[in-house]
Coordinates of C-alpha atoms in Angstrom, one line a residue:
X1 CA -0.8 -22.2 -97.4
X2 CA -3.4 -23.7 -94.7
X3 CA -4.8 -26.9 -94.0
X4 CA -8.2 -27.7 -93.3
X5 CA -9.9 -29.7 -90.4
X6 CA -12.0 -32.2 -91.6
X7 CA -14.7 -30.8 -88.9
X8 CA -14.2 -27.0 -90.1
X9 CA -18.0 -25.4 -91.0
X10 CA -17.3 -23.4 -94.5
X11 CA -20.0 -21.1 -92.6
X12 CA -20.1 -19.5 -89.2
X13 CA -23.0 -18.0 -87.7
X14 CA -23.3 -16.2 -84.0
X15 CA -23.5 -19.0 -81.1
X16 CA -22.6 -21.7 -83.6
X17 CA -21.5 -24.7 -82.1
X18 CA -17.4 -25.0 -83.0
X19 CA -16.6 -28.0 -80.7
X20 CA -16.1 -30.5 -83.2
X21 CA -14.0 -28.5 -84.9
X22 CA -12.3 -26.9 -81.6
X23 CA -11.7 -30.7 -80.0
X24 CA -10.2 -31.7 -83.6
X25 CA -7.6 -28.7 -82.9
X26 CA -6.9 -30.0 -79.6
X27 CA -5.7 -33.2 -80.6
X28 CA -3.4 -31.9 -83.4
X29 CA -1.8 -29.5 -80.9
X30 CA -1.1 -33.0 -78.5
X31 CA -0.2 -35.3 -81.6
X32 CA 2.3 -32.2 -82.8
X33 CA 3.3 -31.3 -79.1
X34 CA 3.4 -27.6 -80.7
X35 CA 0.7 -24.5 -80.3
X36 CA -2.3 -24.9 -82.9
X37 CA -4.1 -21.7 -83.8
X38 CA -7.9 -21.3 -84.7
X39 CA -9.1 -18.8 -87.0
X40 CA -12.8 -18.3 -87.1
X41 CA -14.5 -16.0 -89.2
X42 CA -18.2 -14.8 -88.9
X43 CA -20.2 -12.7 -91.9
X44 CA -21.7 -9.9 -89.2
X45 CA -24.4 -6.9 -90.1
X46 CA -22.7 -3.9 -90.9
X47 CA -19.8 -2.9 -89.0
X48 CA -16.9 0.2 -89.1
X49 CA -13.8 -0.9 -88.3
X50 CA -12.4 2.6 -87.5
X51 CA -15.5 2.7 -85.1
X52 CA -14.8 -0.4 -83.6
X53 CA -11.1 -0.2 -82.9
X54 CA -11.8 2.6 -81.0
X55 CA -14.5 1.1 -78.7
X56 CA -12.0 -2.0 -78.1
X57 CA -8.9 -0.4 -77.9
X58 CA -6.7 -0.3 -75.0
X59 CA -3.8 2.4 -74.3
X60 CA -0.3 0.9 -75.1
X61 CA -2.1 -2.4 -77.0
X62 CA -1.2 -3.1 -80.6
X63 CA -3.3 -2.2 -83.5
X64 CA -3.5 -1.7 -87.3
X65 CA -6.2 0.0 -89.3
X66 CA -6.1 0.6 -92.8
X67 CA -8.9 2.4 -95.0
X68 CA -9.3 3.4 -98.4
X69 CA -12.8 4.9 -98.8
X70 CA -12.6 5.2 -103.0
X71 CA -12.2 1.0 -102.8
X72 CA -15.0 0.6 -100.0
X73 CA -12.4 -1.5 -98.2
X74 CA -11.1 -1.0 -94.5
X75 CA -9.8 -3.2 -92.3
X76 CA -8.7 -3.2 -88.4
X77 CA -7.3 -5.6 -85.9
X78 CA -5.4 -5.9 -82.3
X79 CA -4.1 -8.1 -80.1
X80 CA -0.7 -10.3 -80.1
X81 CA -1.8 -13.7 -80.6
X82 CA 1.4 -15.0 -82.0
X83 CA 4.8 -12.4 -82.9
X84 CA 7.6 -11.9 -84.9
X85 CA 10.7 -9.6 -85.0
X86 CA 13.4 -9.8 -87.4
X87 CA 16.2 -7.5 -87.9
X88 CA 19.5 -6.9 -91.0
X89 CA 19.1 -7.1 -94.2
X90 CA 17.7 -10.5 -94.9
X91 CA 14.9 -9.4 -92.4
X92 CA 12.1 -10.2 -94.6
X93 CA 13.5 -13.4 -95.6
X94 CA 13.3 -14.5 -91.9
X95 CA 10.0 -13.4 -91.9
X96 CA 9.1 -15.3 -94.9
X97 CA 10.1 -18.4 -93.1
X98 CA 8.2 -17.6 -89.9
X99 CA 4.9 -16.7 -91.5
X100 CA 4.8 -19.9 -93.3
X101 CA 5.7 -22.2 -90.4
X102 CA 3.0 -20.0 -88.5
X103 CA 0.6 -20.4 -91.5
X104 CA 1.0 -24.3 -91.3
X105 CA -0.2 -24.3 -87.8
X106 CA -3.5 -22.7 -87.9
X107 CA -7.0 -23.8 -89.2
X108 CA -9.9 -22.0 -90.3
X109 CA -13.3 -22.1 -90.2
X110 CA -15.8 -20.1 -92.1
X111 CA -16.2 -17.9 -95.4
X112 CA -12.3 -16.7 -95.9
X113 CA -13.1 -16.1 -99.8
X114 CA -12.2 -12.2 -100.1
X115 CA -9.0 -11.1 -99.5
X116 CA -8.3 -10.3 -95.7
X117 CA -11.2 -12.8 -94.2
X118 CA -9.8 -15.7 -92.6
X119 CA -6.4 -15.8 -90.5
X120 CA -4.2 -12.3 -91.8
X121 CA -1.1 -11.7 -90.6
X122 CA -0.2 -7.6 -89.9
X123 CA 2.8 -5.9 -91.0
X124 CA 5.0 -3.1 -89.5
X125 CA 8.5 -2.5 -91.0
X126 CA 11.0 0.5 -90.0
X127 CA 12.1 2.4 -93.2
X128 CA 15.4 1.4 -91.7
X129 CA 16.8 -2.6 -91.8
X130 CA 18.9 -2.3 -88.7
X131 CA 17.5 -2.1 -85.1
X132 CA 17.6 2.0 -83.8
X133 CA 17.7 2.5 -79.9
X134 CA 14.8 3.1 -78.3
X135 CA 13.0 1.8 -81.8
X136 CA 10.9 -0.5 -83.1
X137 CA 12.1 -3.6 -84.4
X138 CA 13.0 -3.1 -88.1
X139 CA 10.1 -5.5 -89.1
X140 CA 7.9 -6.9 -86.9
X141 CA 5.0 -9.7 -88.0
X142 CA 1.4 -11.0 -85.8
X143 CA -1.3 -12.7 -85.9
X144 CA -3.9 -10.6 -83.9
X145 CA -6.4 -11.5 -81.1
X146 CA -9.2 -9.9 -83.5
X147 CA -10.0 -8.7 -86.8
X148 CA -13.1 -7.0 -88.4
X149 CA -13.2 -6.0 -92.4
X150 CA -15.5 -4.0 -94.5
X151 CA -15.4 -5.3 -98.4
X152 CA -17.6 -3.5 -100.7
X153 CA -20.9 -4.1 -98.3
X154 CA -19.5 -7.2 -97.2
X155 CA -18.6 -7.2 -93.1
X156 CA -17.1 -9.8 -91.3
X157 CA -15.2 -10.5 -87.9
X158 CA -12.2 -13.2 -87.6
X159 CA -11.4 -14.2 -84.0
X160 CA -8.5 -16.4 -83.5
X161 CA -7.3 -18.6 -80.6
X162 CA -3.9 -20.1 -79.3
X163 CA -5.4 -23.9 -78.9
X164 CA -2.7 -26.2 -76.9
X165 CA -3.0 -29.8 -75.8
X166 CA -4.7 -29.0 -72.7
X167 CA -7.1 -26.7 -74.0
X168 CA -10.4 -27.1 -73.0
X169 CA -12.7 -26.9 -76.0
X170 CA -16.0 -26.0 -74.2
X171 CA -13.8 -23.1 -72.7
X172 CA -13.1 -21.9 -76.5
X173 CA -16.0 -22.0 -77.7
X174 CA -17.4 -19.5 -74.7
X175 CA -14.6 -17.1 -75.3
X176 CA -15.2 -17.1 -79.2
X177 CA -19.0 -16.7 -78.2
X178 CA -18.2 -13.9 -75.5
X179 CA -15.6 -12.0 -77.8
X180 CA -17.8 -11.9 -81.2
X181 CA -20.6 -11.0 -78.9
X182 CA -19.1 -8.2 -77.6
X183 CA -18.1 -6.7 -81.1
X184 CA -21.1 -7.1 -82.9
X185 CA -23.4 -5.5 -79.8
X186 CA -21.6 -2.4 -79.8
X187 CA -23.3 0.6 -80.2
X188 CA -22.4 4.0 -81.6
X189 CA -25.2 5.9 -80.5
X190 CA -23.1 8.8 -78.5
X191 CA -20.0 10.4 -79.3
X192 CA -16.3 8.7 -78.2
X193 CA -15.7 10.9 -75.2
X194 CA -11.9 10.6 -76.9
X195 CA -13.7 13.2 -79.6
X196 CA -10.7 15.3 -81.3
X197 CA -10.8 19.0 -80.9
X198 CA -8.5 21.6 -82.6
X199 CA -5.6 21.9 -79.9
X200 CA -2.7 24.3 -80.0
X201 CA 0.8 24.0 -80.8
X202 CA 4.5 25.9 -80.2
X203 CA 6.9 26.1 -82.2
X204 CA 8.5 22.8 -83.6
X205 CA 12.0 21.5 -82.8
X206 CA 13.5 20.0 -85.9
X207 CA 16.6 17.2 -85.7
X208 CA 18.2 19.0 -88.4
X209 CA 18.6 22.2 -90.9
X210 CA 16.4 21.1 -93.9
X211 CA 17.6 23.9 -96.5
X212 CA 21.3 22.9 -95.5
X213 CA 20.4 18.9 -95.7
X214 CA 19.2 19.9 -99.3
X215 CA 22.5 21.6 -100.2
X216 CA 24.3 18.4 -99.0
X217 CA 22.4 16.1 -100.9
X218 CA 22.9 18.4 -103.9
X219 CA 26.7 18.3 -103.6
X220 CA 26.5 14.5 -103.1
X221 CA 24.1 14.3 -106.7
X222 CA 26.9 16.6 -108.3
X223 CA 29.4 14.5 -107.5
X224 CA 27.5 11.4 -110.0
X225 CA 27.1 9.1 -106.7
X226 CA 23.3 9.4 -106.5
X227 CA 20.8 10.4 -109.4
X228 CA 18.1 11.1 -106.2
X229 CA 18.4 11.6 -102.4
X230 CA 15.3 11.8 -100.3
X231 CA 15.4 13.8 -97.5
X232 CA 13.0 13.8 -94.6
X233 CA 12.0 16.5 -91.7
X234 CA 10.9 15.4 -88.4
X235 CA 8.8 18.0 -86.9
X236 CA 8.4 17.2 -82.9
X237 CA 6.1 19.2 -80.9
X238 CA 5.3 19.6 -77.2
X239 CA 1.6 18.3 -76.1
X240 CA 0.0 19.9 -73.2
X241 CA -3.2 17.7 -73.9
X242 CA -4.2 14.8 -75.3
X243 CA -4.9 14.0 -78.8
X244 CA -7.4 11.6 -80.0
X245 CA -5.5 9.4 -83.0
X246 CA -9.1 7.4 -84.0
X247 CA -10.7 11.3 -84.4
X248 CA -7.5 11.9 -86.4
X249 CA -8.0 9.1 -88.2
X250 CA -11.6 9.8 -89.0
X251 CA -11.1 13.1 -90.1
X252 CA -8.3 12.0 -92.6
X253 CA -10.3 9.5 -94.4
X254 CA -13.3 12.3 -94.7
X255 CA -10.6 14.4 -96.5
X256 CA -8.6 12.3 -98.4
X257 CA -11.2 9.3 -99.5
X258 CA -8.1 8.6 -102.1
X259 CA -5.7 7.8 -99.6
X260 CA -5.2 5.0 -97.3
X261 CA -5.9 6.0 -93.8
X262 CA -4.2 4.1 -91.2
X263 CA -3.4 4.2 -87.7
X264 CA -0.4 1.4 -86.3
X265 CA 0.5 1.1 -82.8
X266 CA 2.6 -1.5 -80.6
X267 CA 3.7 -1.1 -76.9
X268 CA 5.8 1.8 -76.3
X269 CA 5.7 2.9 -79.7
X270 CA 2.8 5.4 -79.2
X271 CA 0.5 5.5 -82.1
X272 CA 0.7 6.6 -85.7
X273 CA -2.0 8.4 -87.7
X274 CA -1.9 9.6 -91.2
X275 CA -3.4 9.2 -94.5
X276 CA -0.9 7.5 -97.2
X277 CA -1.0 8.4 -101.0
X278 CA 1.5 5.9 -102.0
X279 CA 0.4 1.9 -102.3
X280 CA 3.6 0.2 -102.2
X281 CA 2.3 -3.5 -103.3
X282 CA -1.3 -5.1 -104.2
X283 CA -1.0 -9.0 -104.8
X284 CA -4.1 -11.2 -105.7
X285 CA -2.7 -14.3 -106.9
X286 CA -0.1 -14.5 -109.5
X287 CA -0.3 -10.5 -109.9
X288 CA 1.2 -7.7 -108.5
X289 CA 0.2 -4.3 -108.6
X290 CA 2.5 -1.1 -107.6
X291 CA 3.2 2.3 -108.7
X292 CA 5.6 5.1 -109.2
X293 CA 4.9 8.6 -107.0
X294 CA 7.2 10.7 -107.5
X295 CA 6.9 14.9 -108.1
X296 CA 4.6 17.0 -105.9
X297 CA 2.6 20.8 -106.2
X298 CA -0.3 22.8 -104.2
X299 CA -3.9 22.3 -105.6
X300 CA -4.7 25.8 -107.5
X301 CA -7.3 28.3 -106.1
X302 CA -9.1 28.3 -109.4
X303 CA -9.6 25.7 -112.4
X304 CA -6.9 27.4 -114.3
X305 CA -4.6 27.6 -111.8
X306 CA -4.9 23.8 -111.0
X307 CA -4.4 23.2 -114.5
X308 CA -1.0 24.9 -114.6
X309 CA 0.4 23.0 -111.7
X310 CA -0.4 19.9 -112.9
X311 CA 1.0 20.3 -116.1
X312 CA 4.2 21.7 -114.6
X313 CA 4.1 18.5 -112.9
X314 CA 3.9 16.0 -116.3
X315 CA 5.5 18.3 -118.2
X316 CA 8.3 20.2 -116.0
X317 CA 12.1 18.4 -116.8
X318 CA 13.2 18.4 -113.0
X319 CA 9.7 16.3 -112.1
X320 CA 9.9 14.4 -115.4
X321 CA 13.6 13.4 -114.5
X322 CA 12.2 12.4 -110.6
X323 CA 9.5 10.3 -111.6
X324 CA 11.4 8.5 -114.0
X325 CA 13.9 7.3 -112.3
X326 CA 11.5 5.7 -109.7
X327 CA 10.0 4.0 -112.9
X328 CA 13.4 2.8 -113.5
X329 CA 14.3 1.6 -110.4
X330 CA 10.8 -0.3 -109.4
X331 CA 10.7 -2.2 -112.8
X332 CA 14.6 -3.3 -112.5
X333 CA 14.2 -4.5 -109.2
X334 CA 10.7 -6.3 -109.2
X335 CA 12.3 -8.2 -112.7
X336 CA 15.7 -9.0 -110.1
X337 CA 13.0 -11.8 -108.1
X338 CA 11.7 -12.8 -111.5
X339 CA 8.5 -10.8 -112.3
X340 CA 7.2 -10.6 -115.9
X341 CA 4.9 -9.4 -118.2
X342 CA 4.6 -5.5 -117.0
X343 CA 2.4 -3.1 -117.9
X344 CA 2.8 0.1 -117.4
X345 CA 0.1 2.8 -117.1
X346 CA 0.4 6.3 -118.7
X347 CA 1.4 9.3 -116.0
X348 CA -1.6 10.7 -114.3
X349 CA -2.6 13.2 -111.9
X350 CA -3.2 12.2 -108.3
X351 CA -5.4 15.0 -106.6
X352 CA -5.6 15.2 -103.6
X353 CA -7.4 18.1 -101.2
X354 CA -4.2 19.6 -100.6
X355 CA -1.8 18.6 -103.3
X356 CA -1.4 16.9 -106.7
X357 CA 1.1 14.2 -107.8
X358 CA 2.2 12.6 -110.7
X359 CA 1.4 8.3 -110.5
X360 CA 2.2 6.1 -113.1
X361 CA 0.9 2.8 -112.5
X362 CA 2.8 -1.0 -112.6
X363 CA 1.3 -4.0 -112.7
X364 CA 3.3 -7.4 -113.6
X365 CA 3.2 -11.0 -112.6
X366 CA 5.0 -13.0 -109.7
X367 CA 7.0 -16.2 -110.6
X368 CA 4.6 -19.5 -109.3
X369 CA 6.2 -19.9 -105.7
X370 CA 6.9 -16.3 -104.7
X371 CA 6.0 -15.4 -101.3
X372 CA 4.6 -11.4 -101.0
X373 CA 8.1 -10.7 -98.7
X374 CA 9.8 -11.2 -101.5
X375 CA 8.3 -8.4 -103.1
X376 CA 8.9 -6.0 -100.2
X377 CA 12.2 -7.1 -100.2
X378 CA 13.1 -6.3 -103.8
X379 CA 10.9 -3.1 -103.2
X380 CA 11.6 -1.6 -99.9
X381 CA 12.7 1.0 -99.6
X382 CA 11.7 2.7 -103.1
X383 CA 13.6 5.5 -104.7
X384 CA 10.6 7.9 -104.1
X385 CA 11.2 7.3 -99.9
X386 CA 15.0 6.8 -100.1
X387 CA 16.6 7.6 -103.6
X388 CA 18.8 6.2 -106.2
X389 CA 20.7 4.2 -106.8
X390 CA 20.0 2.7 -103.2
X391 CA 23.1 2.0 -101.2
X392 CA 24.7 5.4 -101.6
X393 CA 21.1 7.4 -101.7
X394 CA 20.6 5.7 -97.9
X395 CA 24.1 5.9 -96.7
X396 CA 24.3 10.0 -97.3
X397 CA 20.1 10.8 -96.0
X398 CA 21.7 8.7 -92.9
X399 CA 24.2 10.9 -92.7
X400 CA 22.1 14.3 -93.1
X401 CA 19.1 13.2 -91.1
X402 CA 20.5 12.0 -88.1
X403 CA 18.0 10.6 -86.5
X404 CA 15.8 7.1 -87.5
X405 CA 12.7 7.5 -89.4
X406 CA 10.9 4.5 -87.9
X407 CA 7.8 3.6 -89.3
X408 CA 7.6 6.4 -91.4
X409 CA 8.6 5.7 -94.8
X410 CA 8.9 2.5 -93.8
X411 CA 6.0 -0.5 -95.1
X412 CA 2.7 -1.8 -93.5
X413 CA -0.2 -3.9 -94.4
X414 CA -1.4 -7.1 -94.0
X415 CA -0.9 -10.4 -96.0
X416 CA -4.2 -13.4 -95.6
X417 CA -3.2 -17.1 -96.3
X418 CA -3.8 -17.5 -99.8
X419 CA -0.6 -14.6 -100.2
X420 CA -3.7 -12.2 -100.8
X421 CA -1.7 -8.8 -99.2
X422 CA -1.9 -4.9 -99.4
X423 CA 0.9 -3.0 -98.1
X424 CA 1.4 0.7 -98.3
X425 CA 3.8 3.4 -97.8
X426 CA 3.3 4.8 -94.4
X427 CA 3.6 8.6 -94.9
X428 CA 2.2 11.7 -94.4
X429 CA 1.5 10.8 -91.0
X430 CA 2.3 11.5 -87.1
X431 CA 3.5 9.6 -83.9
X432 CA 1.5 10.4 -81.5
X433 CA 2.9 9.8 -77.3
X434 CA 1.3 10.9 -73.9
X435 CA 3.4 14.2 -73.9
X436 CA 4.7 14.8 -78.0
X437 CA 3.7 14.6 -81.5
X438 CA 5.9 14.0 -84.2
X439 CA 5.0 15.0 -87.9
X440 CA 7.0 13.8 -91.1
X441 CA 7.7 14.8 -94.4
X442 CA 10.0 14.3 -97.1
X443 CA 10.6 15.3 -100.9
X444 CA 13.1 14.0 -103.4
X445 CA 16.4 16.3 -104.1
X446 CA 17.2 15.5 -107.3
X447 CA 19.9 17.5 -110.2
X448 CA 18.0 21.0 -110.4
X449 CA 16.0 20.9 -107.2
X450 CA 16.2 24.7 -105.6
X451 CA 16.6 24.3 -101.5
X452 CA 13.8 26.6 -100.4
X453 CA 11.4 25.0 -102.7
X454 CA 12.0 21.8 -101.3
X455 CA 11.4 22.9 -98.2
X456 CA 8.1 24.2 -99.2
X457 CA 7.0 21.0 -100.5
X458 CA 7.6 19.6 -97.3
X459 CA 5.3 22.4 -95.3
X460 CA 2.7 21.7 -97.7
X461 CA 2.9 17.9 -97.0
X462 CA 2.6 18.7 -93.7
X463 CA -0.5 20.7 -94.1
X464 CA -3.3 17.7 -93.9
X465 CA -2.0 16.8 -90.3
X466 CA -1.9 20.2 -89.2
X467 CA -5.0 21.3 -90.2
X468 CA -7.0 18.3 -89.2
X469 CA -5.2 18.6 -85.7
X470 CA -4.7 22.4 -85.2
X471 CA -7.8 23.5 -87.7
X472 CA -4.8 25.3 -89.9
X473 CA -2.2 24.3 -92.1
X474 CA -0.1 26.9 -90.9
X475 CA 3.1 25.8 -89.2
X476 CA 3.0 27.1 -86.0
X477 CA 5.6 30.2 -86.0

C-alpha cells in the first residue's frame, strides 16, 4: 500500500542521520506539488504506552490507546497530522478512498514488520452513520503526530512528519531528533499528580425509562419486525472534581487483563475510558478474525455458583436464541463482501471479574483486494450493539433512546499499511468532560426477555466503571 524511497534505512537508531532520505521526500512533495508524509519508526528500550500518553498528553488534544494485557500488546498515539471525516451510509467507503490516497503519499523508514509499526492510521466511528448535533463526526480517520507500541517485549516509537516542497530537511531531522528524544527520556519515577482517587457521585439522570424502553422493544419483537432490539442506558452524572481518565484507564486494564482497555479523545469530545470485551475485527493478511458476544450473568460467590450461571448461560433457551442470532447475522453479512472459508469456534465462557459471557469465535478469509473498511462496513453495527434484522432493530432503539450514542457502541482501532488492523467494540466505558461523566450500558431484548432483569444486567455492566471510579459498584441511590 506504500512505496519506498530508495534512501529509506530498513533500521533507525536515536540521532540517526535521515537527511538523505528526508531531502528525497522533499523533492517528491515539489515534483507532485502535493503534501508528502514521513513515517519513521525507531526500536526504543522498554516503554508503556499508557504511561507515556499521559506524560505527553495535552487537555482537548486527540488521542487513542488501546491495551489488551492477555496479548502483551498495547498501543497509543496523538496528534492530527493529516484528518478525515466522513458522514451517511457509504461513510466507510469514503474512507476507504481517503486512506489509500493518504497511504500513497507517505514513506517509511525503519523496522514496520509487526502489525502497528510503521505509519497507522486511527479509527473513531459513532455507533450512529448520520452526523448528531453537537457530536462527533460519524467516522472520523488520522494519521497521528506520534505513536509508541508494546508487542510481546518488542517496543518501538513511530514519528511522522508533514514534508512540503519547501521543507527544510535539516529542520526535520532536528524535530524527529528533539521529539523521539523527549519520549524515550521520560521518566516515571514519581506518581502523575493526575493520580485517580475514589470521588463521589449523586444520583444519575437517565434520557430515558429503561424498564419501559424494554416493554417497547418487546411489543415491537411481538409484532415479527425484529428477532432482537438492543437497548442502551446513558447514565450522566454531575462532577464536582476532576477525574483522572489515564488512572481510570490503568485501573481497568489491572482488572480486566482480558479486555481491551482504551481511552479515545478528540477536541471537544472529552475523553472516553473503558475496558471492551467485544473485538469487533482482527485482520493479518488474507484473514479475518471476529466473534459473536452475546448473553450476559454475575460471576458466582463460590465455585458452584459460578458454575450454574455459566451454564444457564450456554444452556438457557432465551441466551441460546440471543447468541445465535448474532452467529447468524455476522456470518451472512461478512459472506455479502465475499468472505470464505469460516470456521467457527465452539461457544465458550468469557470471564471476566465481574461478569461472564457466552463467545463463540469466527474466523474466515477476505477476498484478494478487500480493504479492512469493508469489513466494518458489512459489520458495523452488529446485532449484539444494535439488533436484528438491522434496519428495523436501529429505527425502533432510535426511537426509544432518544438520544445519540456516539462512540459508544460505535468502532475504534487502528489499521498499519500493509491492511494489518484491530478494531473493537467500544463499550463498557464512560465520557469523561470538565464538569460530567457519562456511563453506558446496554443488553439485548430479545422474545422472552423479563424487563427488570434486563435492567439488572445493565447495572451490573456498569459495575466495573463505578467501582474503579467511586470504589463501589453500587449505583449511587
Amino acid at each position: 500500500m506504500i512505496s519506498s524511497v530508495h534512501q529509506a534505512p530498513l533500521n533507525c537508531l536515536p540521532q540517526q542521520d535521515l537527511r538523505p532520505f528526508l531531502r528525497s521526500l522533499v523533492e517528491k512533495s515539489r515534483l507532485g506539488n502535493h503534501p508528502v508524509f514521513a513515517s519513521v519508526c525507531y526500536r526504543t528500550p522498554y516503554s508503556d504506552p499508557l504511561a507515556l500518553l499521559e506524560c505527553l498528553h495535552h487537555p482537548n488534544a486527540p488521542h487513542s490507546y488501546f491495551e489488551k494485557p492477555t496479548e502483551e500488546f498495547s498501543i497509543a498515539c496523538g496528534g492530527f497530522l493529516a484528518k478525515g471525516e466522513f458522514i451517511g451510509n457509504n461513510r466507510f467507503h469514503d474512507a476507504k478512498i481517503w486512506t489509500r490516497s493518504l497511504f500513497s503519499r507517505i514513506e517509511k523508514a525503519g523496522d514496520a514488520t509487526l502489525p502497528g509499526t510503521g505509519p497507522t492510521l486511527f479509527v473513531n466511528a459513532t455507533f450512529e452513520a448520520s452526523a448528531q448535533t453537537g457530536g462527533p463526526p460519524p467516522l472520523m480517520v488520522f494519521l497521528p503526530r506520534w505513536q509508541v507500541l508494546n508487542h510481546r517485549g518488542e517496543h518501538f516509537v513511530v514519528l511522522n512528519s508533514k514534508v512540503l516542497p519547501d521543507s527544510d530537511p535539516d529542520q526535520l531531522q532536528s524535530q524527529l531528533d528533539q521529539s523521539l528524544d523527549a519520549m524515550v527520556g521520560l521518566r516515571f519515577e514519581h506518581d502523575s499528580q493526575r493520580t485517580g482517587k475514589p470521588v463521589s457521585l449523586d444520583s444519575p439522570m437517565e434520557s430515558y425509562d429503561y424498564l419501559q424502553g424494554v416493554r417497547q422493544a418487546l411489543e415491537h419483537i411481538r409484532s415479527g419486525i425484529c428477532s432482537k432490539i438492543v437497548l442502551a442506558r446513558q447514565l450522566q452524572f454531575r462532577l464536582r472534581c476532576e477525574l483522572s481518565p489515564f488512572s481510570i484507564a490503568h485501573d481497568l486494564r489491572k482488572r480486566f487483563p482480558d479486555c481491551h482497555s482504551f481511552s479515545l479523545s478528540s477536541p471537544q469530545e472529552g475523553i472516553w475510558v473503558g475496558a471492551s470485551p467485544e473485538t469487533l475485527a482482527s485482520l493479518r493478511g488474507n484473514y479475518l478474525k471476529t466473534e459473536a458476544l452475546a448473553g450476559s450473568a454475575p460471576r458466582g460467590h463460590s465455585a458452584g455458583k459460578d458454575a450454574h450461571w455459566g451454564n444457564t448461560l450456554l444452556a438457557r433457551e432465551k441466551e441460546v436464541r440471543e447468541h445465535q442470532i448474532v452467529i447468524e447475522s455476522i456470518r451472512r453479512r461478512l459472506e455479502s463482501i465475499g468472505v470464505s472459508s469460516f470456521s467457527q469456534g465452539l461457544p465458550r465462557l468469557l470471564r471476566l471479574a465481574n461478569l461472564q459471557h457466552v463467545r463463540t469465535p469466527v474466523q474466515g478469509k477476505i477476498p484478494l483486494g478487500s480493504h479492512p473498511f469493508d469489513v466494518l462496513d458489512a459489520l458495523h453495527p452488529t446485532p449484539a450493539m444494535g439488533g436484528a434484522p438491522r434496519g428495523p432493530a436501529l429505527c425502533k432503539l432510535a426511537e426509544i433512546e432518544s438520544a445519540p450514542r456516539g462512540w459508544y457502541s460505535g468502532v475504534a482501532g487502528w489499521m498499519d499499511g500493509r491492511g494489518r488492523s484491530d478494531f473493537i467494540v467500544p463499550i463498557r466505558c464512560g465520557k469523561i468532560q470538565p464538569d460530567a461523566l457519562t456511563l453506558y450500558a446496554g443488553a439485548g431484548i430479545v422474545e422472552g426477555s423479563i424487563p427488570e432483569q434486563e435492567k439488572s444486567e445493565t447495572d451490573w455492566k456498569l459495575q466495573a466503571m463505578l467501582e474503579v471510579i467511586t470504589g463501589s459498584p453500587k449505583l449511587p441511590a
